[in-house]
Amino acid sequence: MLRRPPRSTQGVSSAASDVYKRQVLTSGLWGNMQNVVCKLPDDMNLCTKKFEDFYKLEHVGRHLVWNAGVGECEVKSLFCAKPYTFILTVYQSSVLLLYNNADCYTFQQLIDQTKLPTEILKKQLLNLTNPKMGKLLIKANLKTPNFTPDETVQINKVFASTSLRVNMVPIVSKKKASDEHKKEFDEEIKELNKQRAAILQATIVKIMKGRRQERHNELITETIKLINAFKPDPVLIKQQIEWLIENEYLMRDEKDKGKYIYKPQ
């Protein structure tokens, strides 16, 4: 991904047109991941544009949204004594490839160029300026992990590492990853149940609108028969019947509590 080696001698690169992998998923499968605005490098934009044109020809009416927060890149160095390959987040690569054009930027200039929110850009830079990682970039104030708008961040032209493949992707602890996964999973289940409840409500109303009245067991059976998207839980169906009664779509027969009557809206 990203750039081919430019003809100039400085900077970093990657074979954008040689290897460009993407996954196309429905928005529901991405879950509740935050999609942060990021100005991608020109070569990557060229690849995404070509794929969008192809996708629109194959799938009329569909819309692609690129989620740069879940991607990784391999970027090759052209300025080091050895041919290093850096494994980066897409955000990090958007920062690093700016140094093909200049050796030094202020933190504010990096914000303006990448369009990344301050906290996210800071997180990406902390790994790139980490002494334990060899300091691919050098921040002016080494005494604090924070960045001021006018603080300079420059490329480290004497970068050195014992490994030719250097992973700069921030490591998430297992506990944090587990907690985030559980939170995301709980939110997805909550949203899924909400969607299923709406489907059940619409199906029950459709049945009752046509029949005007129906007994409890027959209504449960018919609802299960009409739902193809998922296997309805009778308990959930009963909950939606109660909701429809509370919101005056249905009512119980006063003489037979096991029978429901449709209430025209």
mmCIF file of C-alpha atoms in Angstrom:
data_model
loop_
_atom_site.group_PDB
_atom_site.id
_atom_site.type_symbol
_atom_site.label_atom_id
_atom_site.label_comp_id
_atom_site.label_asym_id
_atom_site.label_seq_id
_atom_site.Cartn_x
_atom_site.Cartn_y
_atom_site.Cartn_z
ATOM 1 C CA MET A 1 0.000 0.000 0.000
ATOM 2 C CA LEU A 2 0.912 3.666 -0.293
ATOM 3 C CA ARG A 3 3.737 4.936 -2.482
ATOM 4 C CA ARG A 4 6.183 3.602 -4.974
ATOM 5 C CA PRO A 5 9.779 4.770 -4.443
ATOM 6 C CA PRO A 6 9.968 8.315 -5.840
ATOM 7 C CA ARG A 7 12.812 9.268 -8.114
ATOM 8 C CA SER A 8 14.166 11.663 -5.496
ATOM 9 C CA THR A 9 16.544 10.232 -2.896
ATOM 10 C CA GLN A 10 14.672 11.174 0.296
ATOM 11 C CA GLY A 11 11.580 9.777 1.973
ATOM 12 C CA VAL A 12 9.785 6.496 2.349
ATOM 13 C CA SER A 13 7.700 4.473 -0.042
ATOM 14 C CA SER A 14 5.556 1.427 -0.690
ATOM 15 C CA ALA A 15 4.327 -0.349 -3.787
ATOM 16 C CA ALA A 16 0.778 0.941 -3.903
ATOM 17 C CA SER A 17 -0.002 -0.424 -7.335
ATOM 18 C CA ASP A 18 1.752 -3.750 -6.617
ATOM 19 C CA VAL A 19 -0.162 -4.789 -3.480
ATOM 20 C CA TYR A 20 -3.451 -3.230 -2.461
ATOM 21 C CA LYS A 21 -5.816 -5.378 -0.417
ATOM 22 C CA ARG A 22 -9.242 -4.321 0.814
ATOM 23 C CA GLN A 23 -12.272 -5.912 2.448
ATOM 24 C CA VAL A 24 -15.790 -4.858 1.546
ATOM 25 C CA LEU A 25 -18.230 -5.513 4.382
ATOM 26 C CA THR A 26 -21.706 -4.274 5.192
ATOM 27 C CA SER A 27 -21.809 -1.544 7.833
ATOM 28 C CA GLY A 28 -23.353 -3.967 10.337
ATOM 29 C CA LEU A 29 -20.315 -6.259 10.214
ATOM 30 C CA TRP A 30 -17.944 -3.388 11.058
ATOM 31 C CA GLY A 31 -19.791 -2.959 14.361
ATOM 32 C CA ASN A 32 -19.549 0.376 16.166
ATOM 33 C CA MET A 33 -16.012 1.267 15.116
ATOM 34 C CA GLN A 34 -15.364 4.970 14.920
ATOM 35 C CA ASN A 35 -14.619 6.091 11.371
ATOM 36 C CA VAL A 36 -12.170 8.986 11.720
ATOM 37 C CA VAL A 37 -11.568 11.443 8.895
ATOM 38 C CA CYS A 38 -8.039 11.109 7.538
ATOM 39 C CA LYS A 39 -6.460 12.599 4.422
ATOM 40 C CA LEU A 40 -4.839 9.624 2.728
ATOM 41 C CA PRO A 41 -1.606 9.826 0.714
ATOM 42 C CA ASP A 42 -2.059 10.586 -2.988
ATOM 43 C CA ASP A 43 -1.032 7.106 -4.154
ATOM 44 C CA MET A 44 -3.500 5.460 -1.800
ATOM 45 C CA ASN A 45 -6.235 7.845 -2.926
ATOM 46 C CA LEU A 46 -5.509 6.816 -6.502
ATOM 47 C CA CYS A 47 -5.955 3.137 -5.575
ATOM 48 C CA THR A 48 -9.187 3.759 -3.664
ATOM 49 C CA LYS A 49 -10.570 5.868 -6.526
ATOM 50 C CA LYS A 50 -9.859 3.113 -9.055
ATOM 51 C CA PHE A 51 -11.506 0.507 -6.834
ATOM 52 C CA GLU A 52 -14.544 2.743 -6.223
ATOM 53 C CA ASP A 53 -15.017 3.185 -9.980
ATOM 54 C CA PHE A 54 -14.814 -0.582 -10.468
ATOM 55 C CA TYR A 55 -17.171 -1.275 -7.529
ATOM 56 C CA LYS A 56 -19.816 1.183 -8.760
ATOM 57 C CA LEU A 57 -19.870 -0.542 -12.140
ATOM 58 C CA GLU A 58 -20.382 -3.924 -10.464
ATOM 59 C CA HIS A 59 -22.841 -2.796 -7.751
ATOM 60 C CA VAL A 60 -25.164 0.005 -8.837
ATOM 61 C CA GLY A 61 -26.639 2.067 -5.993
ATOM 62 C CA ARG A 62 -24.165 0.998 -3.308
ATOM 63 C CA HIS A 63 -21.951 3.436 -1.429
ATOM 64 C CA LEU A 64 -18.438 2.742 -0.125
ATOM 65 C CA VAL A 65 -17.104 4.281 3.092
ATOM 66 C CA TRP A 66 -13.404 3.745 3.740
ATOM 67 C CA ASN A 67 -12.441 2.955 7.338
ATOM 68 C CA ALA A 68 -8.743 3.798 7.586
ATOM 69 C CA GLY A 69 -8.664 3.008 11.300
ATOM 70 C CA VAL A 70 -8.606 -0.760 10.749
ATOM 71 C CA GLY A 71 -5.930 -0.948 8.060
ATOM 72 C CA GLU A 72 -2.175 -1.509 8.047
ATOM 73 C CA CYS A 73 0.554 -0.653 5.547
ATOM 74 C CA GLU A 74 4.067 -1.739 4.709
ATOM 75 C CA VAL A 75 6.286 1.195 3.829
ATOM 76 C CA LYS A 76 9.874 0.846 2.580
ATOM 77 C CA SER A 77 12.595 3.318 3.476
ATOM 78 C CA LEU A 78 14.717 5.155 0.934
ATOM 79 C CA PHE A 79 16.714 7.296 3.354
ATOM 80 C CA CYS A 80 18.357 4.706 5.621
ATOM 81 C CA ALA A 81 21.588 2.773 5.270
ATOM 82 C CA LYS A 82 19.563 -0.461 5.217
ATOM 83 C CA PRO A 83 16.339 -1.251 3.284
ATOM 84 C CA TYR A 84 13.903 -1.229 6.210
ATOM 85 C CA THR A 85 10.245 -2.134 5.867
ATOM 86 C CA PHE A 86 7.973 -0.386 8.373
ATOM 87 C CA ILE A 87 4.646 -1.930 9.398
ATOM 88 C CA LEU A 88 2.365 1.008 10.132
ATOM 89 C CA THR A 89 -1.235 1.928 10.720
ATOM 90 C CA VAL A 90 -2.838 3.812 7.834
ATOM 91 C CA TYR A 91 -2.810 6.909 10.045
ATOM 92 C CA GLN A 92 0.923 6.540 10.692
ATOM 93 C CA SER A 93 1.643 6.081 7.000
ATOM 94 C CA SER A 94 -0.352 9.230 6.217
ATOM 95 C CA VAL A 95 2.010 11.082 8.558
ATOM 96 C CA LEU A 96 5.240 9.405 7.501
ATOM 97 C CA LEU A 97 4.760 9.865 3.756
ATOM 98 C CA LEU A 98 4.540 13.626 4.255
ATOM 99 C CA TYR A 99 8.288 13.476 4.855
ATOM 100 C CA ASN A 100 8.807 12.753 1.170
ATOM 101 C CA ASN A 101 8.162 16.488 0.748
ATOM 102 C CA ALA A 102 9.950 17.969 3.773
ATOM 103 C CA ASP A 103 12.266 16.869 6.593
ATOM 104 C CA CYS A 104 10.406 18.679 9.386
ATOM 105 C CA TYR A 105 6.838 19.681 10.308
ATOM 106 C CA THR A 106 5.225 21.288 13.309
ATOM 107 C CA PHE A 107 2.537 19.321 15.121
ATOM 108 C CA GLN A 108 -0.065 21.789 13.842
ATOM 109 C CA GLN A 109 1.135 21.319 10.274
ATOM 110 C CA LEU A 110 0.724 17.545 10.660
ATOM 111 C CA ILE A 111 -2.839 18.092 11.869
ATOM 112 C CA ASP A 112 -3.561 20.372 8.912
ATOM 113 C CA GLN A 113 -2.008 17.964 6.407
ATOM 114 C CA THR A 114 -3.558 14.704 7.680
ATOM 115 C CA LYS A 115 -6.865 16.153 9.020
ATOM 116 C CA LEU A 116 -6.549 13.732 11.967
ATOM 117 C CA PRO A 117 -8.009 14.715 15.361
ATOM 118 C CA THR A 118 -5.359 15.888 17.833
ATOM 119 C CA GLU A 119 -5.563 12.903 20.212
ATOM 120 C CA ILE A 120 -5.426 10.324 17.441
ATOM 121 C CA LEU A 121 -2.468 12.020 15.752
ATOM 122 C CA LYS A 122 -0.690 12.204 19.107
ATOM 123 C CA LYS A 123 -1.192 8.463 19.643
ATOM 124 C CA GLN A 124 0.307 7.681 16.219
ATOM 125 C CA LEU A 125 3.298 9.968 16.771
ATOM 126 C CA LEU A 126 4.128 8.516 20.186
ATOM 127 C CA ASN A 127 5.067 5.189 18.595
ATOM 128 C CA LEU A 128 6.918 6.828 15.719
ATOM 129 C CA THR A 129 8.977 8.926 18.179
ATOM 130 C CA ASN A 130 9.452 6.145 20.748
ATOM 131 C CA PRO A 131 13.191 5.635 21.556
ATOM 132 C CA LYS A 132 12.545 1.917 22.131
ATOM 133 C CA MET A 133 11.360 1.681 18.523
ATOM 134 C CA GLY A 134 14.443 3.512 17.226
ATOM 135 C CA LYS A 135 12.773 6.926 16.876
ATOM 136 C CA LEU A 136 11.721 6.980 13.252
ATOM 137 C CA LEU A 137 10.647 10.559 13.928
ATOM 138 C CA ILE A 138 12.249 12.960 16.416
ATOM 139 C CA LYS A 139 10.142 15.374 18.479
ATOM 140 C CA ALA A 140 11.702 18.610 19.674
ATOM 141 C CA ASN A 141 10.676 18.267 23.334
ATOM 142 C CA LEU A 142 11.793 14.843 24.536
ATOM 143 C CA LYS A 143 10.827 15.478 28.164
ATOM 144 C CA THR A 144 7.067 15.235 27.678
ATOM 145 C CA PRO A 145 4.816 12.868 25.707
ATOM 146 C CA ASN A 146 2.548 15.781 24.791
ATOM 147 C CA PHE A 147 2.786 17.906 21.661
ATOM 148 C CA THR A 148 2.341 21.668 21.429
ATOM 149 C CA PRO A 149 1.048 23.125 18.143
ATOM 150 C CA ASP A 150 4.414 24.719 17.272
ATOM 151 C CA GLU A 151 6.569 21.763 18.358
ATOM 152 C CA THR A 152 8.609 20.354 15.490
ATOM 153 C CA VAL A 153 8.728 16.686 14.484
ATOM 154 C CA GLN A 154 11.458 15.724 12.025
ATOM 155 C CA ILE A 155 12.506 12.574 10.193
ATOM 156 C CA ASN A 156 15.359 10.603 11.743
ATOM 157 C CA LYS A 157 17.817 10.178 8.872
ATOM 158 C CA VAL A 158 20.138 7.999 10.975
ATOM 159 C CA PHE A 159 17.405 5.555 12.010
ATOM 160 C CA ALA A 160 18.821 2.099 12.800
ATOM 161 C CA SER A 161 17.313 -1.201 13.885
ATOM 162 C CA THR A 162 18.569 -4.778 14.255
ATOM 163 C CA SER A 163 15.526 -5.978 12.281
ATOM 164 C CA LEU A 164 14.806 -5.084 8.664
ATOM 165 C CA ARG A 165 11.068 -5.312 9.377
ATOM 166 C CA VAL A 166 10.043 -2.815 12.047
ATOM 167 C CA ASN A 167 6.543 -2.927 13.530
ATOM 168 C CA MET A 168 5.338 0.528 14.583
ATOM 169 C CA VAL A 169 1.699 -0.436 15.145
ATOM 170 C CA PRO A 170 0.599 0.427 18.713
ATOM 171 C CA ILE A 171 0.153 -2.672 20.872
ATOM 172 C CA VAL A 172 -3.149 -3.006 22.711
ATOM 173 C CA SER A 173 -3.001 -4.950 25.980
ATOM 174 C CA LYS A 174 -5.003 -8.172 26.125
ATOM 175 C CA LYS A 175 -7.133 -6.860 29.004
ATOM 176 C CA LYS A 176 -7.917 -3.601 27.209
ATOM 177 C CA ALA A 177 -8.644 -5.447 23.976
ATOM 178 C CA SER A 178 -10.899 -7.878 25.849
ATOM 179 C CA ASP A 179 -12.782 -5.052 27.587
ATOM 180 C CA GLU A 180 -13.201 -3.137 24.325
ATOM 181 C CA HIS A 181 -14.360 -6.286 22.532
ATOM 182 C CA LYS A 182 -16.912 -7.055 25.269
ATOM 183 C CA LYS A 183 -18.256 -3.491 25.193
ATOM 184 C CA GLU A 184 -18.509 -3.544 21.407
ATOM 185 C CA PHE A 185 -20.126 -6.998 21.481
ATOM 186 C CA ASP A 186 -22.714 -5.868 24.063
ATOM 187 C CA GLU A 187 -23.547 -2.800 21.978
ATOM 188 C CA GLU A 188 -23.934 -4.916 18.844
ATOM 189 C CA ILE A 189 -26.252 -7.368 20.644
ATOM 190 C CA LYS A 190 -28.311 -4.460 21.959
ATOM 191 C CA GLU A 191 -28.629 -2.976 18.458
ATOM 192 C CA LEU A 192 -29.429 -6.405 16.973
ATOM 193 C CA ASN A 193 -32.212 -7.013 19.506
ATOM 194 C CA LYS A 194 -33.601 -3.563 18.749
ATOM 195 C CA GLN A 195 -33.727 -4.360 15.025
ATOM 196 C CA ARG A 196 -35.335 -7.747 15.656
ATOM 197 C CA ALA A 197 -37.934 -6.204 17.940
ATOM 198 C CA ALA A 198 -38.928 -3.772 15.186
ATOM 199 C CA ILE A 199 -39.263 -6.658 12.684
ATOM 200 C CA LEU A 200 -41.406 -8.651 15.121
ATOM 201 C CA GLN A 201 -43.649 -5.668 15.870
ATOM 202 C CA ALA A 202 -44.241 -5.025 12.163
ATOM 203 C CA THR A 203 -44.962 -8.724 11.518
ATOM 204 C CA ILE A 204 -47.414 -9.029 14.423
ATOM 205 C CA VAL A 205 -49.276 -5.884 13.332
ATOM 206 C CA LYS A 206 -49.454 -7.211 9.752
ATOM 207 C CA ILE A 207 -50.974 -10.492 10.968
ATOM 208 C CA MET A 208 -53.460 -8.823 13.290
ATOM 209 C CA LYS A 209 -54.447 -6.201 10.724
ATOM 210 C CA GLY A 210 -55.469 -8.999 8.371
ATOM 211 C CA ARG A 211 -57.156 -11.248 10.945
ATOM 212 C CA ARG A 212 -58.480 -8.580 13.322
ATOM 213 C CA GLN A 213 -58.305 -11.047 16.218
ATOM 214 C CA GLU A 214 -56.183 -14.067 17.056
ATOM 215 C CA ARG A 215 -55.381 -16.345 19.947
ATOM 216 C CA HIS A 216 -51.962 -16.158 21.638
ATOM 217 C CA ASN A 217 -50.496 -19.516 20.512
ATOM 218 C CA GLU A 218 -51.698 -19.090 16.919
ATOM 219 C CA LEU A 219 -50.211 -15.583 16.761
ATOM 220 C CA ILE A 220 -46.850 -16.863 18.053
ATOM 221 C CA THR A 221 -46.834 -19.707 15.510
ATOM 222 C CA GLU A 222 -47.772 -17.489 12.573
ATOM 223 C CA THR A 223 -45.158 -14.882 13.518
ATOM 224 C CA ILE A 224 -42.405 -17.530 13.622
ATOM 225 C CA LYS A 225 -43.570 -18.833 10.246
ATOM 226 C CA LEU A 226 -43.331 -15.411 8.578
ATOM 227 C CA ILE A 227 -39.882 -14.427 9.909
ATOM 228 C CA ASN A 228 -37.060 -15.594 7.623
ATOM 229 C CA ALA A 229 -34.243 -13.244 8.675
ATOM 230 C CA PHE A 230 -33.720 -15.002 12.038
ATOM 231 C CA LYS A 231 -35.297 -17.633 14.283
ATOM 232 C CA PRO A 232 -37.605 -15.701 16.625
ATOM 233 C CA ASP A 233 -37.597 -16.491 20.332
ATOM 234 C CA PRO A 234 -41.199 -16.966 21.594
ATOM 235 C CA VAL A 235 -40.257 -14.989 24.713
ATOM 236 C CA LEU A 236 -39.172 -12.034 22.552
ATOM 237 C CA ILE A 237 -42.396 -12.312 20.507
ATOM 238 C CA LYS A 238 -44.425 -12.194 23.725
ATOM 239 C CA GLN A 239 -42.490 -9.085 24.834
ATOM 240 C CA GLN A 240 -43.345 -7.348 21.554
ATOM 241 C CA ILE A 241 -47.015 -8.302 21.916
ATOM 242 C CA GLU A 242 -47.001 -6.669 25.352
ATOM 243 C CA TRP A 243 -45.329 -3.590 23.861
ATOM 244 C CA LEU A 244 -48.017 -3.386 21.157
ATOM 245 C CA ILE A 245 -50.739 -3.641 23.818
ATOM 246 C CA GLU A 246 -49.121 -0.888 25.911
ATOM 247 C CA ASN A 247 -48.888 1.351 22.832
ATOM 248 C CA GLU A 248 -52.511 0.593 21.863
ATOM 249 C CA TYR A 249 -51.928 -1.344 18.667
ATOM 250 C CA LEU A 250 -53.572 -4.410 20.208
ATOM 251 C CA MET A 251 -55.877 -5.158 23.119
ATOM 252 C CA ARG A 252 -56.874 -8.278 25.024
ATOM 253 C CA ASP A 253 -60.361 -9.679 24.668
ATOM 254 C CA GLU A 254 -62.130 -8.868 27.947
ATOM 255 C CA LYS A 255 -63.887 -12.243 27.946
ATOM 256 C CA ASP A 256 -60.896 -14.284 26.777
ATOM 257 C CA LYS A 257 -57.472 -13.072 27.948
ATOM 258 C CA GLY A 258 -55.742 -15.529 25.593
ATOM 259 C CA LYS A 259 -57.121 -13.680 22.560
ATOM 260 C CA TYR A 260 -55.859 -10.422 21.068
ATOM 261 C CA ILE A 261 -57.830 -7.846 19.108
ATOM 262 C CA TYR A 262 -56.374 -5.412 16.576
ATOM 263 C CA LYS A 263 -56.994 -1.728 17.273
ATOM 264 C CA PRO A 264 -57.114 0.324 14.017
ATOM 265 C CA GLN A 265 -54.850 3.390 14.163
#
